Amino acid sequence: MYVQIYVDDIVFGSINLSLCKEFAKTMQGEFEMSMMGELTFFLGLQIKQMNDGIFICQSKYCNELLKKFGMEGCKEAATPISNLCNLDLDEKGTGKSKRVSYEIC
């Protein structure tokens, strides 16, 4: 059995169904909790359970970020920069600010 606790959220699961039911019964006897069914979304992660494995992605979060910054229509790229760019050291160039803005979650 796997049990994951984050603040006031608990996720648990096992291939042994009776163990899951017993754990849920014990927890409900001690705490007020609701059973949400099969896990599909947790802490910003989308979870898809299939016969050949459990798959996790963040496409919903990525789409929300694209919408937030007005980039829903942008084209996707396989790399973060074009592989056709020739990057050479510019020893005479001017320095750039090292200040970087980060998105605060």
mmCIF file with all atom_site columns, C-alpha atoms in Angstrom:
data_model
loop_
_atom_site.group_PDB
_atom_site.id
_atom_site.type_symbol
_atom_site.label_atom_id
_atom_site.label_alt_id
_atom_site.label_comp_id
_atom_site.label_asym_id
_atom_site.label_entity_id
_atom_site.label_seq_id
_atom_site.pdbx_PDB_ins_code
_atom_site.Cartn_x
_atom_site.Cartn_y
_atom_site.Cartn_z
_atom_site.occupancy
_atom_site.B_iso_or_equiv
_atom_site.pdbx_formal_charge
_atom_site.auth_seq_id
_atom_site.auth_comp_id
_atom_site.auth_asym_id
_atom_site.auth_atom_id
_atom_site.pdbx_PDB_model_num
ATOM 1   C CA . MET A 1 1   ? 0.000   0.000  0.000   1.00 0.00 ? 1   MET A CA 1
ATOM 2   C CA . TYR A 1 2   ? 1.155   3.506  -0.790  1.00 0.00 ? 2   TYR A CA 1
ATOM 3   C CA . VAL A 1 3   ? 0.077   6.486  1.319   1.00 0.00 ? 3   VAL A CA 1
ATOM 4   C CA . GLN A 1 4   ? 0.986   10.070 0.420   1.00 0.00 ? 4   GLN A CA 1
ATOM 5   C CA . ILE A 1 5   ? 0.155   12.963 2.746   1.00 0.00 ? 5   ILE A CA 1
ATOM 6   C CA . TYR A 1 6   ? 0.490   16.632 1.828   1.00 0.00 ? 6   TYR A CA 1
ATOM 7   C CA . VAL A 1 7   ? -0.798  19.119 4.425   1.00 0.00 ? 7   VAL A CA 1
ATOM 8   C CA . ASP A 1 8   ? -4.460  18.042 4.701   1.00 0.00 ? 8   ASP A CA 1
ATOM 9   C CA . ASP A 1 9   ? -4.641  15.873 1.582   1.00 0.00 ? 9   ASP A CA 1
ATOM 10  C CA . ILE A 1 10  ? -4.159  12.110 1.712   1.00 0.00 ? 10  ILE A CA 1
ATOM 11  C CA . VAL A 1 11  ? -3.817  9.872  -1.319  1.00 0.00 ? 11  VAL A CA 1
ATOM 12  C CA . PHE A 1 12  ? -3.604  6.126  -0.886  1.00 0.00 ? 12  PHE A CA 1
ATOM 13  C CA . GLY A 1 13  ? -3.762  3.076  -3.055  1.00 0.00 ? 13  GLY A CA 1
ATOM 14  C CA . SER A 1 14  ? -2.877  -0.563 -3.326  1.00 0.00 ? 14  SER A CA 1
ATOM 15  C CA . ILE A 1 15  ? -3.381  -3.510 -5.625  1.00 0.00 ? 15  ILE A CA 1
ATOM 16  C CA . ASN A 1 16  ? -5.122  -5.118 -2.625  1.00 0.00 ? 16  ASN A CA 1
ATOM 17  C CA . LEU A 1 17  ? -8.671  -3.687 -2.633  1.00 0.00 ? 17  LEU A CA 1
ATOM 18  C CA . SER A 1 18  ? -9.539  -5.016 0.847   1.00 0.00 ? 18  SER A CA 1
ATOM 19  C CA . LEU A 1 19  ? -6.470  -3.257 2.279   1.00 0.00 ? 19  LEU A CA 1
ATOM 20  C CA . CYS A 1 20  ? -7.633  0.038  0.747   1.00 0.00 ? 20  CYS A CA 1
ATOM 21  C CA . LYS A 1 21  ? -11.129 -0.407 2.155   1.00 0.00 ? 21  LYS A CA 1
ATOM 22  C CA . GLU A 1 22  ? -9.785  -1.209 5.634   1.00 0.00 ? 22  GLU A CA 1
ATOM 23  C CA . PHE A 1 23  ? -7.445  1.802  5.541   1.00 0.00 ? 23  PHE A CA 1
ATOM 24  C CA . ALA A 1 24  ? -10.305 4.093  4.449   1.00 0.00 ? 24  ALA A CA 1
ATOM 25  C CA . LYS A 1 25  ? -12.541 2.753  7.236   1.00 0.00 ? 25  LYS A CA 1
ATOM 26  C CA . THR A 1 26  ? -9.810  3.304  9.840   1.00 0.00 ? 26  THR A CA 1
ATOM 27  C CA . MET A 1 27  ? -9.083  6.837  8.617   1.00 0.00 ? 27  MET A CA 1
ATOM 28  C CA . GLN A 1 28  ? -12.776 7.772  8.506   1.00 0.00 ? 28  GLN A CA 1
ATOM 29  C CA . GLY A 1 29  ? -13.092 6.571  12.102  1.00 0.00 ? 29  GLY A CA 1
ATOM 30  C CA . GLU A 1 30  ? -10.349 8.987  13.164  1.00 0.00 ? 30  GLU A CA 1
ATOM 31  C CA . PHE A 1 31  ? -10.802 11.951 10.809  1.00 0.00 ? 31  PHE A CA 1
ATOM 32  C CA . GLU A 1 32  ? -13.509 13.710 8.888   1.00 0.00 ? 32  GLU A CA 1
ATOM 33  C CA . MET A 1 33  ? -12.738 12.835 5.302   1.00 0.00 ? 33  MET A CA 1
ATOM 34  C CA . SER A 1 34  ? -14.416 12.331 1.981   1.00 0.00 ? 34  SER A CA 1
ATOM 35  C CA . MET A 1 35  ? -13.603 9.644  -0.544  1.00 0.00 ? 35  MET A CA 1
ATOM 36  C CA . MET A 1 36  ? -13.085 11.222 -3.954  1.00 0.00 ? 36  MET A CA 1
ATOM 37  C CA . GLY A 1 37  ? -12.782 8.018  -5.966  1.00 0.00 ? 37  GLY A CA 1
ATOM 38  C CA . GLU A 1 38  ? -10.062 7.273  -8.489  1.00 0.00 ? 38  GLU A CA 1
ATOM 39  C CA . LEU A 1 39  ? -7.282  9.849  -8.461  1.00 0.00 ? 39  LEU A CA 1
ATOM 40  C CA . THR A 1 40  ? -7.341  12.030 -11.592 1.00 0.00 ? 40  THR A CA 1
ATOM 41  C CA . PHE A 1 41  ? -5.908  15.359 -10.385 1.00 0.00 ? 41  PHE A CA 1
ATOM 42  C CA . PHE A 1 42  ? -3.638  16.107 -7.406  1.00 0.00 ? 42  PHE A CA 1
ATOM 43  C CA . LEU A 1 43  ? -1.419  19.103 -6.555  1.00 0.00 ? 43  LEU A CA 1
ATOM 44  C CA . GLY A 1 44  ? -1.466  20.386 -10.133 1.00 0.00 ? 44  GLY A CA 1
ATOM 45  C CA . LEU A 1 45  ? -0.729  16.971 -11.623 1.00 0.00 ? 45  LEU A CA 1
ATOM 46  C CA . GLN A 1 46  ? -3.095  15.166 -13.963 1.00 0.00 ? 46  GLN A CA 1
ATOM 47  C CA . ILE A 1 47  ? -3.083  11.427 -13.321 1.00 0.00 ? 47  ILE A CA 1
ATOM 48  C CA . LYS A 1 48  ? -4.294  8.811  -15.788 1.00 0.00 ? 48  LYS A CA 1
ATOM 49  C CA . GLN A 1 49  ? -4.446  5.198  -14.584 1.00 0.00 ? 49  GLN A CA 1
ATOM 50  C CA . MET A 1 50  ? -4.361  2.573  -17.315 1.00 0.00 ? 50  MET A CA 1
ATOM 51  C CA . ASN A 1 51  ? -3.665  -1.158 -17.538 1.00 0.00 ? 51  ASN A CA 1
ATOM 52  C CA . ASP A 1 52  ? -0.126  -0.561 -18.800 1.00 0.00 ? 52  ASP A CA 1
ATOM 53  C CA . GLY A 1 53  ? 0.807   2.001  -16.154 1.00 0.00 ? 53  GLY A CA 1
ATOM 54  C CA . ILE A 1 54  ? 0.077   5.245  -14.364 1.00 0.00 ? 54  ILE A CA 1
ATOM 55  C CA . PHE A 1 55  ? 0.771   8.392  -16.377 1.00 0.00 ? 55  PHE A CA 1
ATOM 56  C CA . ILE A 1 56  ? 1.305   11.862 -14.914 1.00 0.00 ? 56  ILE A CA 1
ATOM 57  C CA . CYS A 1 57  ? 1.389   15.146 -16.826 1.00 0.00 ? 57  CYS A CA 1
ATOM 58  C CA . GLN A 1 58  ? 0.908   18.881 -16.306 1.00 0.00 ? 58  GLN A CA 1
ATOM 59  C CA . SER A 1 59  ? -0.720  19.855 -19.606 1.00 0.00 ? 59  SER A CA 1
ATOM 60  C CA . LYS A 1 60  ? -3.629  21.601 -17.826 1.00 0.00 ? 60  LYS A CA 1
ATOM 61  C CA . TYR A 1 61  ? -1.164  23.742 -15.851 1.00 0.00 ? 61  TYR A CA 1
ATOM 62  C CA . CYS A 1 62  ? 0.840   24.516 -19.005 1.00 0.00 ? 62  CYS A CA 1
ATOM 63  C CA . ASN A 1 63  ? -2.319  25.573 -20.854 1.00 0.00 ? 63  ASN A CA 1
ATOM 64  C CA . GLU A 1 64  ? -3.294  27.835 -17.933 1.00 0.00 ? 64  GLU A CA 1
ATOM 65  C CA . LEU A 1 65  ? 0.151   29.495 -18.084 1.00 0.00 ? 65  LEU A CA 1
ATOM 66  C CA . LEU A 1 66  ? -0.115  29.993 -21.852 1.00 0.00 ? 66  LEU A CA 1
ATOM 67  C CA . LYS A 1 67  ? -3.528  31.614 -21.377 1.00 0.00 ? 67  LYS A CA 1
ATOM 68  C CA . LYS A 1 68  ? -2.293  33.791 -18.487 1.00 0.00 ? 68  LYS A CA 1
ATOM 69  C CA . PHE A 1 69  ? 0.527   35.212 -20.613 1.00 0.00 ? 69  PHE A CA 1
ATOM 70  C CA . GLY A 1 70  ? -1.518  35.492 -23.831 1.00 0.00 ? 70  GLY A CA 1
ATOM 71  C CA . MET A 1 71  ? 0.384   32.769 -25.653 1.00 0.00 ? 71  MET A CA 1
ATOM 72  C CA . GLU A 1 72  ? -2.403  30.267 -26.422 1.00 0.00 ? 72  GLU A CA 1
ATOM 73  C CA . GLY A 1 73  ? -1.819  30.582 -30.183 1.00 0.00 ? 73  GLY A CA 1
ATOM 74  C CA . CYS A 1 74  ? 1.951   30.183 -30.111 1.00 0.00 ? 74  CYS A CA 1
ATOM 75  C CA . LYS A 1 75  ? 3.664   27.450 -32.089 1.00 0.00 ? 75  LYS A CA 1
ATOM 76  C CA . GLU A 1 76  ? 5.312   24.619 -30.216 1.00 0.00 ? 76  GLU A CA 1
ATOM 77  C CA . ALA A 1 77  ? 8.986   23.825 -30.628 1.00 0.00 ? 77  ALA A CA 1
ATOM 78  C CA . ALA A 1 78  ? 11.009  20.691 -29.991 1.00 0.00 ? 78  ALA A CA 1
ATOM 79  C CA . THR A 1 79  ? 13.840  22.734 -28.457 1.00 0.00 ? 79  THR A CA 1
ATOM 80  C CA . PRO A 1 80  ? 13.847  25.942 -26.382 1.00 0.00 ? 80  PRO A CA 1
ATOM 81  C CA . ILE A 1 81  ? 15.985  27.716 -29.039 1.00 0.00 ? 81  ILE A CA 1
ATOM 82  C CA . SER A 1 82  ? 16.359  27.183 -32.759 1.00 0.00 ? 82  SER A CA 1
ATOM 83  C CA . ASN A 1 83  ? 19.085  24.712 -33.578 1.00 0.00 ? 83  ASN A CA 1
ATOM 84  C CA . LEU A 1 84  ? 19.960  26.911 -36.577 1.00 0.00 ? 84  LEU A CA 1
ATOM 85  C CA . CYS A 1 85  ? 21.284  29.702 -34.328 1.00 0.00 ? 85  CYS A CA 1
ATOM 86  C CA . ASN A 1 86  ? 25.051  30.043 -34.289 1.00 0.00 ? 86  ASN A CA 1
ATOM 87  C CA . LEU A 1 87  ? 26.038  31.118 -30.785 1.00 0.00 ? 87  LEU A CA 1
ATOM 88  C CA . ASP A 1 88  ? 29.522  32.622 -30.613 1.00 0.00 ? 88  ASP A CA 1
ATOM 89  C CA . LEU A 1 89  ? 31.260  34.267 -27.691 1.00 0.00 ? 89  LEU A CA 1
ATOM 90  C CA . ASP A 1 90  ? 31.119  38.065 -28.123 1.00 0.00 ? 90  ASP A CA 1
ATOM 91  C CA . GLU A 1 91  ? 34.151  39.210 -26.158 1.00 0.00 ? 91  GLU A CA 1
ATOM 92  C CA . LYS A 1 92  ? 33.533  42.891 -27.048 1.00 0.00 ? 92  LYS A CA 1
ATOM 93  C CA . GLY A 1 93  ? 29.824  42.853 -26.292 1.00 0.00 ? 93  GLY A CA 1
ATOM 94  C CA . THR A 1 94  ? 28.176  44.680 -23.425 1.00 0.00 ? 94  THR A CA 1
ATOM 95  C CA . GLY A 1 95  ? 27.105  42.843 -20.305 1.00 0.00 ? 95  GLY A CA 1
ATOM 96  C CA . LYS A 1 96  ? 23.485  42.044 -19.663 1.00 0.00 ? 96  LYS A CA 1
ATOM 97  C CA . SER A 1 97  ? 21.631  42.375 -16.415 1.00 0.00 ? 97  SER A CA 1
ATOM 98  C CA . LYS A 1 98  ? 21.604  39.120 -14.464 1.00 0.00 ? 98  LYS A CA 1
ATOM 99  C CA . ARG A 1 99  ? 18.201  40.004 -13.048 1.00 0.00 ? 99  ARG A CA 1
ATOM 100 C CA . VAL A 1 100 ? 15.632  37.409 -14.009 1.00 0.00 ? 100 VAL A CA 1
ATOM 101 C CA . SER A 1 101 ? 11.914  37.521 -13.294 1.00 0.00 ? 101 SER A CA 1
ATOM 102 C CA . TYR A 1 102 ? 10.382  34.269 -12.102 1.00 0.00 ? 102 TYR A CA 1
ATOM 103 C CA . GLU A 1 103 ? 6.763   33.281 -11.862 1.00 0.00 ? 103 GLU A CA 1
ATOM 104 C CA . ILE A 1 104 ? 5.843   32.865 -8.203  1.00 0.00 ? 104 ILE A CA 1
ATOM 105 C CA . CYS A 1 105 ? 3.566   29.901 -7.568  1.00 0.00 ? 105 CYS A CA 1
#
